[in-house]
Amino acid sequence: MSIHKSIRLALGMLVVAASASAVADVKIGVLLPLTGPLSSLGNDVNRGFELARDMVNDKGGVNGEKVVFATSDVPGSNEAASQATRLITRDRVQVIVGSYASSISFAASQVAERNGVIYVEQGAVADDITKRGFKNLFRFIYPATELGRGGAQYATDIILPKLNIPLKDARVAIMNEDSSYGTAVAEGAKKWLQDKGVQVVDTASYSYKTTDLSSVVQRFKSAKPDIVIACSYTPDGILFWRQAREAKLELKALIGNGGAHNIPDFAEALGDDVNGLFNAGTSAYFNPKGLSPEAAQLFKDFHSAYEKKFQRKPSAHSAMGFNAMWVLLSEILPAAGGTDPEKVRTAFLALDKPVGSTIVGWGLKFDPQTGNNTRAFPMIDQWQERQIRTIYPPEFGVTSNITMPLPEWGKRADVGK
């Protein structure tokens, strides 16, 4: 054999080997808002995804194969369908994980269903996402109406009795960004309050792209609510509380519902004025004694590895992203033997783990009709000393030192001390 033929043969073998290596990778589609107005939380989720991937790969991957991501940036719902299509047709993924924003999830999951691809939703809560009877859609988090109800129930069952305000005399206002996420959260809260005989003195909805919420603040000043229940994304959540401070809006309590109200960026923007606010949602800072031993160890490993890798503390959205990707890569795909959609679907429906089995406290049991995780639930946190601390349910609480009513502006530095 000539030297030229030998070289050609060797190069051909390298190409074949490289192709085989590429085929052997487990490719997962990732669809998130990494730029634009939703990017703060989208990037938090993505950091959780990346950490789960790296930790699984460090342990040998999925059935001995390395996990790789095909990632699409989806700034808003207008791009969701086209980017989901690109992941399926160009990148040939059979499993897509997203998307944090409900409007994005609604559109992208429809494309996945039409193409027979699994869509895993880690954090979008709008009820209508899982009301369409899709076969290949699985959602880890609770629905939005349950989130809204959770915050409202904490108000009626805990806050108002502590403040010695009878339910019939209580005054509550609700504000929400006007996507399907915020609307459903507000509906869940309003229904609970009305069923309990609590007066809802005002409801205000707005676009998360707004640059001015002073009119909402002034409406609330006129309505004089004891409590405001708020559902906001990061920029608008920060904007409202800054403008509330400027206008000296006084409340006995504010209860956020995820989004802006449980992430480090919120505290960094507002300083001590964040202290005393409540949040209903997923927590990354609860007492891991409520977890199984395996989940408690993973909880510890997640926090340590996240801070080391990203030089920052994880938000709840990072924890939710990690949780969904970790379960997918370490349990679902190994059980399915790969990414074949029918086998992945079977593996999802076979999962049956009690509350306390994951790093966010949830159990795992997916409803075959809706794809909802029936063992997910919101916790209640309070900001204290610029740190978010879980206070409910009690088995996950890190403190029983709860401040109410909300101190006046400029007098919140000592909350939690």
Short mmCIF file of C-alpha atoms in Angstrom, two decimals:
data_model
loop_
_atom_site.label_atom_id
_atom_site.label_comp_id
_atom_site.label_asym_id
_atom_site.label_seq_id
_atom_site.Cartn_x
_atom_site.Cartn_y
_atom_site.Cartn_z
CA MET A 1 0.00 0.00 0.00
CA SER A 2 1.34 3.43 -0.95
CA ILE A 3 1.91 6.08 1.67
CA HIS A 4 -0.85 8.20 0.08
CA LYS A 5 -3.35 5.36 0.34
CA SER A 6 -2.29 4.77 3.94
CA ILE A 7 -2.85 8.42 4.78
CA ARG A 8 -6.26 8.41 3.08
CA LEU A 9 -7.24 5.24 4.94
CA ALA A 10 -6.12 6.69 8.27
CA LEU A 11 -8.03 9.92 7.64
CA GLY A 12 -11.11 7.95 6.68
CA MET A 13 -10.92 5.97 9.90
CA LEU A 14 -10.62 9.20 11.88
CA VAL A 15 -13.73 10.59 10.18
CA VAL A 16 -15.65 7.40 10.94
CA ALA A 17 -14.46 7.48 14.55
CA ALA A 18 -15.40 11.14 14.91
CA SER A 19 -18.83 10.45 13.42
CA ALA A 20 -19.37 7.52 15.75
CA SER A 21 -18.35 9.68 18.70
CA ALA A 22 -20.79 12.39 17.66
CA VAL A 23 -23.60 9.88 17.26
CA ALA A 24 -22.81 8.42 20.69
CA ASP A 25 -23.41 11.74 22.45
CA VAL A 26 -26.76 12.16 24.18
CA LYS A 27 -28.06 15.43 22.73
CA ILE A 28 -30.67 17.44 24.61
CA GLY A 29 -32.39 20.52 23.22
CA VAL A 30 -32.43 23.53 25.55
CA LEU A 31 -34.86 26.37 24.87
CA LEU A 32 -34.62 29.45 27.14
CA PRO A 33 -34.79 33.28 27.06
CA LEU A 34 -31.08 34.09 27.35
CA THR A 35 -31.41 37.65 26.04
CA GLY A 36 -34.17 40.24 26.30
CA PRO A 37 -36.40 41.23 29.23
CA LEU A 38 -36.73 37.66 30.56
CA SER A 39 -33.01 36.88 30.38
CA SER A 40 -32.19 37.30 34.08
CA LEU A 41 -34.16 34.26 35.15
CA GLY A 42 -33.58 32.43 31.87
CA ASN A 43 -29.85 32.49 32.49
CA ASP A 44 -30.39 31.38 36.08
CA VAL A 45 -32.24 28.32 34.80
CA ASN A 46 -29.53 27.67 32.22
CA ARG A 47 -26.83 27.68 34.88
CA GLY A 48 -28.80 24.97 36.69
CA PHE A 49 -29.06 22.97 33.46
CA GLU A 50 -25.33 23.25 32.81
CA LEU A 51 -24.36 22.20 36.32
CA ALA A 52 -26.58 19.11 36.16
CA ARG A 53 -25.09 18.18 32.78
CA ASP A 54 -21.54 18.61 34.05
CA MET A 55 -22.15 16.60 37.21
CA VAL A 56 -23.77 13.76 35.25
CA ASN A 57 -20.92 13.76 32.71
CA ASP A 58 -18.39 13.67 35.56
CA LYS A 59 -20.10 10.47 36.72
CA GLY A 60 -19.83 8.88 33.27
CA GLY A 61 -22.75 10.45 31.43
CA VAL A 62 -25.97 8.68 30.49
CA ASN A 63 -25.36 4.96 30.04
CA GLY A 64 -21.70 5.77 29.39
CA GLU A 65 -22.41 8.46 26.80
CA LYS A 66 -21.60 12.16 27.17
CA VAL A 67 -24.48 14.63 27.42
CA VAL A 68 -24.34 17.64 25.10
CA PHE A 69 -26.79 20.54 24.70
CA ALA A 70 -28.18 22.12 21.56
CA THR A 71 -29.21 25.50 22.99
CA SER A 72 -31.61 28.03 21.45
CA ASP A 73 -32.08 31.55 22.77
CA VAL A 74 -35.77 32.50 22.74
CA PRO A 75 -36.21 36.10 23.94
CA GLY A 76 -40.00 35.86 23.77
CA SER A 77 -42.99 33.87 22.59
CA ASN A 78 -42.70 35.14 18.99
CA GLU A 79 -39.50 33.13 18.52
CA ALA A 80 -40.59 30.02 20.42
CA ALA A 81 -42.15 28.00 17.59
CA SER A 82 -39.37 28.68 15.07
CA GLN A 83 -36.60 27.87 17.54
CA ALA A 84 -38.29 24.67 18.69
CA THR A 85 -38.63 23.67 15.04
CA ARG A 86 -34.93 24.39 14.46
CA LEU A 87 -33.93 22.18 17.37
CA ILE A 88 -36.03 19.33 16.01
CA THR A 89 -35.21 19.60 12.29
CA ARG A 90 -31.62 20.86 12.29
CA ASP A 91 -30.23 19.53 15.57
CA ARG A 92 -32.31 16.33 15.47
CA VAL A 93 -33.14 16.38 19.18
CA GLN A 94 -35.81 14.07 20.56
CA VAL A 95 -36.04 15.76 23.97
CA ILE A 96 -36.34 19.53 24.59
CA VAL A 97 -36.05 21.08 28.04
CA GLY A 98 -37.28 24.63 28.72
CA SER A 99 -38.35 27.26 29.19
CA TYR A 100 -39.20 29.15 32.40
CA ALA A 101 -41.62 31.56 30.67
CA SER A 102 -45.17 30.29 30.20
CA SER A 103 -45.81 32.02 26.87
CA ILE A 104 -42.64 30.45 25.44
CA SER A 105 -43.50 27.03 26.86
CA PHE A 106 -47.03 27.09 25.46
CA ALA A 107 -45.85 27.72 21.89
CA ALA A 108 -42.73 25.53 21.91
CA SER A 109 -44.40 22.50 23.49
CA GLN A 110 -47.03 22.56 20.75
CA VAL A 111 -44.28 22.22 18.12
CA ALA A 112 -42.71 19.37 20.08
CA GLU A 113 -46.01 17.53 20.39
CA ARG A 114 -46.73 17.88 16.68
CA ASN A 115 -43.34 16.36 15.88
CA GLY A 116 -43.49 13.53 18.42
CA VAL A 117 -40.72 15.04 20.57
CA ILE A 118 -40.65 15.05 24.37
CA TYR A 119 -41.00 18.52 25.95
CA VAL A 120 -39.87 18.86 29.56
CA GLU A 121 -41.00 22.03 31.34
CA GLN A 122 -39.06 22.87 34.46
CA GLY A 123 -40.61 26.14 35.61
CA ALA A 124 -43.42 27.62 33.49
CA VAL A 125 -46.60 27.46 35.55
CA ALA A 126 -49.52 28.67 33.39
CA ASP A 127 -52.41 26.24 33.75
CA ASP A 128 -53.23 26.17 30.04
CA ILE A 129 -49.84 24.62 29.17
CA THR A 130 -50.97 21.23 30.47
CA LYS A 131 -54.68 21.44 29.66
CA ARG A 132 -54.27 20.40 26.01
CA GLY A 133 -54.01 16.65 26.51
CA PHE A 134 -50.49 16.43 25.07
CA LYS A 135 -48.91 13.00 25.19
CA ASN A 136 -45.26 14.08 25.27
CA LEU A 137 -45.33 17.07 27.65
CA PHE A 138 -44.11 16.69 31.24
CA ARG A 139 -44.01 19.56 33.74
CA PHE A 140 -42.07 19.41 37.01
CA ILE A 141 -43.58 22.48 38.70
CA TYR A 142 -47.10 23.10 40.08
CA PRO A 143 -49.74 25.01 38.05
CA ALA A 144 -50.09 28.79 38.38
CA THR A 145 -53.49 28.74 40.09
CA GLU A 146 -51.98 26.53 42.81
CA LEU A 147 -49.14 29.04 43.20
CA GLY A 148 -51.58 31.95 43.53
CA ARG A 149 -53.71 29.97 45.96
CA GLY A 150 -50.61 29.14 48.03
CA GLY A 151 -49.75 32.79 48.64
CA ALA A 152 -53.37 33.73 49.33
CA GLN A 153 -53.82 30.82 51.72
CA TYR A 154 -50.75 31.88 53.70
CA ALA A 155 -52.32 35.34 53.96
CA THR A 156 -55.67 34.04 55.27
CA ASP A 157 -54.34 31.21 57.45
CA ILE A 158 -51.22 32.80 58.94
CA ILE A 159 -50.67 36.51 58.26
CA LEU A 160 -54.12 37.97 58.92
CA PRO A 161 -54.66 36.01 62.18
CA LYS A 162 -51.21 37.12 63.38
CA LEU A 163 -52.19 40.71 62.61
CA ASN A 164 -55.52 40.24 64.45
CA ILE A 165 -57.46 41.24 61.32
CA PRO A 166 -60.68 39.24 60.81
CA LEU A 167 -61.04 37.88 57.28
CA LYS A 168 -64.23 39.88 56.72
CA ASP A 169 -62.38 43.11 57.56
CA ALA A 170 -59.20 42.38 55.58
CA ARG A 171 -58.32 44.36 52.46
CA VAL A 172 -56.15 42.71 49.79
CA ALA A 173 -55.00 44.01 46.40
CA ILE A 174 -53.66 41.82 43.58
CA MET A 175 -51.23 42.85 40.84
CA ASN A 176 -49.85 40.74 38.02
CA GLU A 177 -48.04 40.91 34.72
CA ASP A 178 -50.62 40.10 32.06
CA SER A 179 -49.29 36.94 30.40
CA SER A 180 -50.96 33.58 30.95
CA TYR A 181 -48.57 33.04 33.91
CA GLY A 182 -49.45 36.18 35.83
CA THR A 183 -53.14 36.03 34.92
CA ALA A 184 -53.54 32.47 36.20
CA VAL A 185 -51.64 33.22 39.43
CA ALA A 186 -53.90 36.21 40.05
CA GLU A 187 -57.02 34.13 39.35
CA GLY A 188 -55.91 31.46 41.80
CA ALA A 189 -55.28 34.04 44.52
CA LYS A 190 -58.52 35.92 43.89
CA LYS A 191 -60.68 32.80 43.98
CA TRP A 192 -59.18 31.68 47.30
CA LEU A 193 -59.66 35.11 48.88
CA GLN A 194 -63.23 35.46 47.68
CA ASP A 195 -64.12 31.95 48.87
CA LYS A 196 -62.80 32.97 52.31
CA GLY A 197 -64.82 36.18 52.36
CA VAL A 198 -61.82 38.50 52.03
CA GLN A 199 -62.40 41.79 50.23
CA VAL A 200 -60.24 42.22 47.12
CA VAL A 201 -60.06 46.03 46.96
CA ASP A 202 -58.18 46.30 43.64
CA THR A 203 -56.72 44.19 40.87
CA ALA A 204 -54.12 45.57 38.47
CA SER A 205 -52.52 43.87 35.46
CA TYR A 206 -49.78 45.24 33.20
CA SER A 207 -47.21 44.23 30.58
CA TYR A 208 -43.91 42.97 32.00
CA LYS A 209 -42.22 45.24 29.45
CA THR A 210 -43.55 48.36 31.18
CA THR A 211 -41.20 51.09 32.37
CA ASP A 212 -43.64 52.78 34.74
CA LEU A 213 -45.87 51.29 37.43
CA SER A 214 -46.50 54.51 39.34
CA SER A 215 -50.20 54.44 38.38
CA VAL A 216 -50.56 51.03 40.06
CA VAL A 217 -48.79 52.36 43.14
CA GLN A 218 -51.15 55.35 43.33
CA ARG A 219 -54.20 53.11 42.91
CA PHE A 220 -53.02 51.00 45.82
CA LYS A 221 -52.39 54.09 47.95
CA SER A 222 -55.99 55.07 47.38
CA ALA A 223 -57.36 51.55 47.97
CA LYS A 224 -55.36 51.15 51.21
CA PRO A 225 -54.89 47.34 51.14
CA ASP A 226 -53.46 45.55 54.15
CA ILE A 227 -51.75 43.05 51.86
CA VAL A 228 -50.64 43.08 48.23
CA ILE A 229 -50.26 39.79 46.37
CA ALA A 230 -47.91 40.34 43.40
CA CYS A 231 -46.89 38.25 40.40
CA SER A 232 -44.02 39.87 38.48
CA TYR A 233 -40.95 39.11 36.45
CA THR A 234 -37.63 40.59 37.56
CA PRO A 235 -37.51 44.09 35.97
CA ASP A 236 -41.15 44.92 36.71
CA GLY A 237 -40.99 43.48 40.22
CA ILE A 238 -38.02 45.68 41.07
CA LEU A 239 -39.66 48.67 39.36
CA PHE A 240 -42.87 48.36 41.40
CA TRP A 241 -41.11 48.16 44.75
CA ARG A 242 -38.82 51.10 43.94
CA GLN A 243 -41.79 53.22 42.92
CA ALA A 244 -43.72 52.05 46.00
CA ARG A 245 -40.80 53.29 48.10
CA GLU A 246 -40.75 56.65 46.32
CA ALA A 247 -44.49 57.08 46.91
CA LYS A 248 -44.29 55.78 50.50
CA LEU A 249 -46.88 53.06 49.90
CA GLU A 250 -47.37 51.46 53.33
CA LEU A 251 -48.48 47.83 53.58
CA LYS A 252 -48.74 45.27 56.34
CA ALA A 253 -47.42 42.59 53.98
CA LEU A 254 -46.47 41.92 50.37
CA ILE A 255 -46.53 38.36 49.07
CA GLY A 256 -44.72 37.70 45.81
CA ASN A 257 -45.33 34.64 43.66
CA GLY A 258 -41.98 33.52 42.27
CA GLY A 259 -40.58 35.43 39.31
CA ALA A 260 -38.90 38.52 40.73
CA HIS A 261 -39.50 37.91 44.39
CA ASN A 262 -37.24 34.99 45.22
CA ILE A 263 -33.96 35.74 43.42
CA PRO A 264 -30.72 37.42 44.57
CA ASP A 265 -31.07 40.15 41.91
CA PHE A 266 -34.20 41.39 43.69
CA ALA A 267 -32.32 41.92 46.96
CA GLU A 268 -29.28 43.39 45.23
CA ALA A 269 -31.47 46.01 43.55
CA LEU A 270 -33.50 46.94 46.64
CA GLY A 271 -31.09 46.57 49.56
CA ASP A 272 -32.72 46.52 53.01
CA ASP A 273 -36.09 47.43 51.50
CA VAL A 274 -36.42 43.80 50.43
CA ASN A 275 -36.49 42.65 54.06
CA GLY A 276 -39.84 41.51 55.39
CA LEU A 277 -41.36 40.63 52.00
CA PHE A 278 -42.87 37.17 51.61
CA ASN A 279 -42.68 34.90 48.59
CA ALA A 280 -44.77 31.90 47.60
CA GLY A 281 -42.88 29.65 45.23
CA THR A 282 -40.00 27.25 44.93
CA SER A 283 -37.15 27.64 47.39
CA ALA A 284 -33.45 26.90 47.20
CA TYR A 285 -32.85 27.86 50.85
CA PHE A 286 -34.99 25.56 52.97
CA ASN A 287 -34.07 23.08 55.70
CA PRO A 288 -32.77 19.92 53.97
CA LYS A 289 -33.68 17.84 57.02
CA GLY A 290 -37.05 17.47 55.33
CA LEU A 291 -35.38 15.60 52.45
CA SER A 292 -34.43 11.97 52.02
CA PRO A 293 -30.73 11.29 52.79
CA GLU A 294 -29.91 11.01 49.08
CA ALA A 295 -31.70 14.24 48.20
CA ALA A 296 -30.15 16.05 51.18
CA GLN A 297 -26.67 15.11 49.97
CA LEU A 298 -27.47 16.24 46.44
CA PHE A 299 -28.88 19.51 47.86
CA LYS A 300 -25.54 20.10 49.60
CA ASP A 301 -23.53 19.13 46.51
CA PHE A 302 -25.65 21.40 44.30
CA HIS A 303 -25.10 24.48 46.45
CA SER A 304 -21.38 23.86 46.82
CA ALA A 305 -20.76 23.10 43.14
CA TYR A 306 -22.94 25.98 41.94
CA GLU A 307 -21.11 28.61 43.99
CA LYS A 308 -17.76 27.19 42.93
CA LYS A 309 -18.65 27.08 39.23
CA PHE A 310 -20.52 30.38 38.89
CA GLN A 311 -19.12 32.46 41.78
CA ARG A 312 -22.62 33.32 42.99
CA LYS A 313 -25.39 31.80 45.06
CA PRO A 314 -28.09 29.90 43.20
CA SER A 315 -31.59 31.28 42.86
CA ALA A 316 -34.71 29.14 43.13
CA HIS A 317 -34.84 29.16 39.32
CA SER A 318 -31.32 27.73 39.16
CA ALA A 319 -32.41 25.01 41.58
CA MET A 320 -35.51 24.20 39.50
CA GLY A 321 -33.42 24.06 36.33
CA PHE A 322 -30.90 21.76 37.99
CA ASN A 323 -33.65 19.58 39.44
CA ALA A 324 -35.41 18.96 36.12
CA MET A 325 -32.21 18.32 34.18
CA TRP A 326 -30.75 16.11 36.92
CA VAL A 327 -33.86 13.91 37.09
CA LEU A 328 -33.98 13.68 33.29
CA LEU A 329 -30.31 12.75 32.91
CA SER A 330 -29.78 10.60 35.99
CA GLU A 331 -33.11 8.76 36.16
CA ILE A 332 -35.37 9.13 33.12
CA LEU A 333 -32.92 8.65 30.25
CA PRO A 334 -31.00 5.78 31.89
CA ALA A 335 -34.32 4.00 32.47
CA ALA A 336 -35.35 4.70 28.86
CA GLY A 337 -32.00 3.57 27.47
CA GLY A 338 -31.64 6.82 25.51
CA THR A 339 -33.83 9.56 24.07
CA ASP A 340 -36.42 7.57 22.11
CA PRO A 341 -39.62 9.55 22.85
CA GLU A 342 -41.88 6.58 23.49
CA LYS A 343 -39.41 5.03 25.93
CA VAL A 344 -38.78 8.38 27.63
CA ARG A 345 -42.53 8.85 28.05
CA THR A 346 -42.82 5.42 29.64
CA ALA A 347 -39.96 6.23 32.02
CA PHE A 348 -41.61 9.52 33.07
CA LEU A 349 -44.90 7.80 33.83
CA ALA A 350 -43.16 5.06 35.82
CA LEU A 351 -41.46 7.55 38.16
CA ASP A 352 -42.95 7.41 41.66
CA LYS A 353 -41.07 9.19 44.46
CA PRO A 354 -42.42 10.73 47.67
CA VAL A 355 -42.22 14.35 48.78
CA GLY A 356 -38.66 15.11 49.89
CA SER A 357 -37.01 13.17 47.05
CA THR A 358 -35.62 16.15 45.10
CA ILE A 359 -33.42 19.15 45.88
CA VAL A 360 -36.47 21.44 45.79
CA GLY A 361 -38.43 19.27 48.21
CA TRP A 362 -40.96 17.89 45.75
CA GLY A 363 -41.80 14.30 45.07
CA LEU A 364 -42.16 12.93 41.52
CA LYS A 365 -45.37 11.48 40.09
CA PHE A 366 -46.56 12.58 36.65
CA ASP A 367 -50.24 12.55 35.73
CA PRO A 368 -50.66 10.57 32.47
CA GLN A 369 -53.53 12.84 31.37
CA THR A 370 -51.88 16.25 31.91
CA GLY A 371 -48.17 15.56 32.36
CA ASN A 372 -48.21 17.57 35.61
CA ASN A 373 -46.05 16.54 38.54
CA THR A 374 -48.69 15.89 41.18
CA ARG A 375 -46.18 16.05 44.02
CA ALA A 376 -44.89 19.58 43.43
CA PHE A 377 -45.93 22.37 45.82
CA PRO A 378 -44.98 25.96 46.65
CA MET A 379 -43.16 26.90 49.84
CA ILE A 380 -43.33 30.26 51.65
CA ASP A 381 -40.20 32.34 52.23
CA GLN A 382 -39.43 35.67 53.89
CA TRP A 383 -36.57 38.03 53.06
CA GLN A 384 -34.47 38.61 56.19
CA GLU A 385 -31.07 40.33 56.33
CA ARG A 386 -31.20 40.42 52.50
CA GLN A 387 -31.38 36.62 52.48
CA ILE A 388 -34.44 34.60 51.49
CA ARG A 389 -35.41 32.08 54.17
CA THR A 390 -38.04 29.37 54.00
CA ILE A 391 -40.66 29.50 56.75
CA TYR A 392 -43.42 27.15 55.52
CA PRO A 393 -44.16 24.19 55.48
CA PRO A 394 -42.63 23.85 58.96
CA GLU A 395 -40.64 20.70 58.10
CA PHE A 396 -38.69 22.72 55.54
CA GLY A 397 -38.46 25.95 57.53
CA VAL A 398 -35.08 27.39 58.48
CA THR A 399 -36.44 29.89 61.02
CA SER A 400 -39.50 30.48 63.18
CA ASN A 401 -38.54 34.15 63.59
CA ILE A 402 -41.07 35.72 61.23
CA THR A 403 -41.59 39.48 60.99
CA MET A 404 -45.08 40.93 60.57
CA PRO A 405 -46.40 43.47 59.97
CA LEU A 406 -43.93 44.86 57.44
CA PRO A 407 -41.84 47.61 59.11
CA GLU A 408 -41.94 51.14 57.72
CA TRP A 409 -39.62 52.19 54.90
CA GLY A 410 -36.10 52.73 56.18
CA LYS A 411 -36.66 50.54 59.24
CA ARG A 412 -36.17 47.06 57.76
CA ALA A 413 -32.46 46.45 58.24
CA ASP A 414 -33.04 44.40 61.40
CA VAL A 415 -35.68 42.04 60.00
CA GLY A 416 -34.62 38.53 60.92
CA LYS A 417 -32.06 39.52 63.52
#
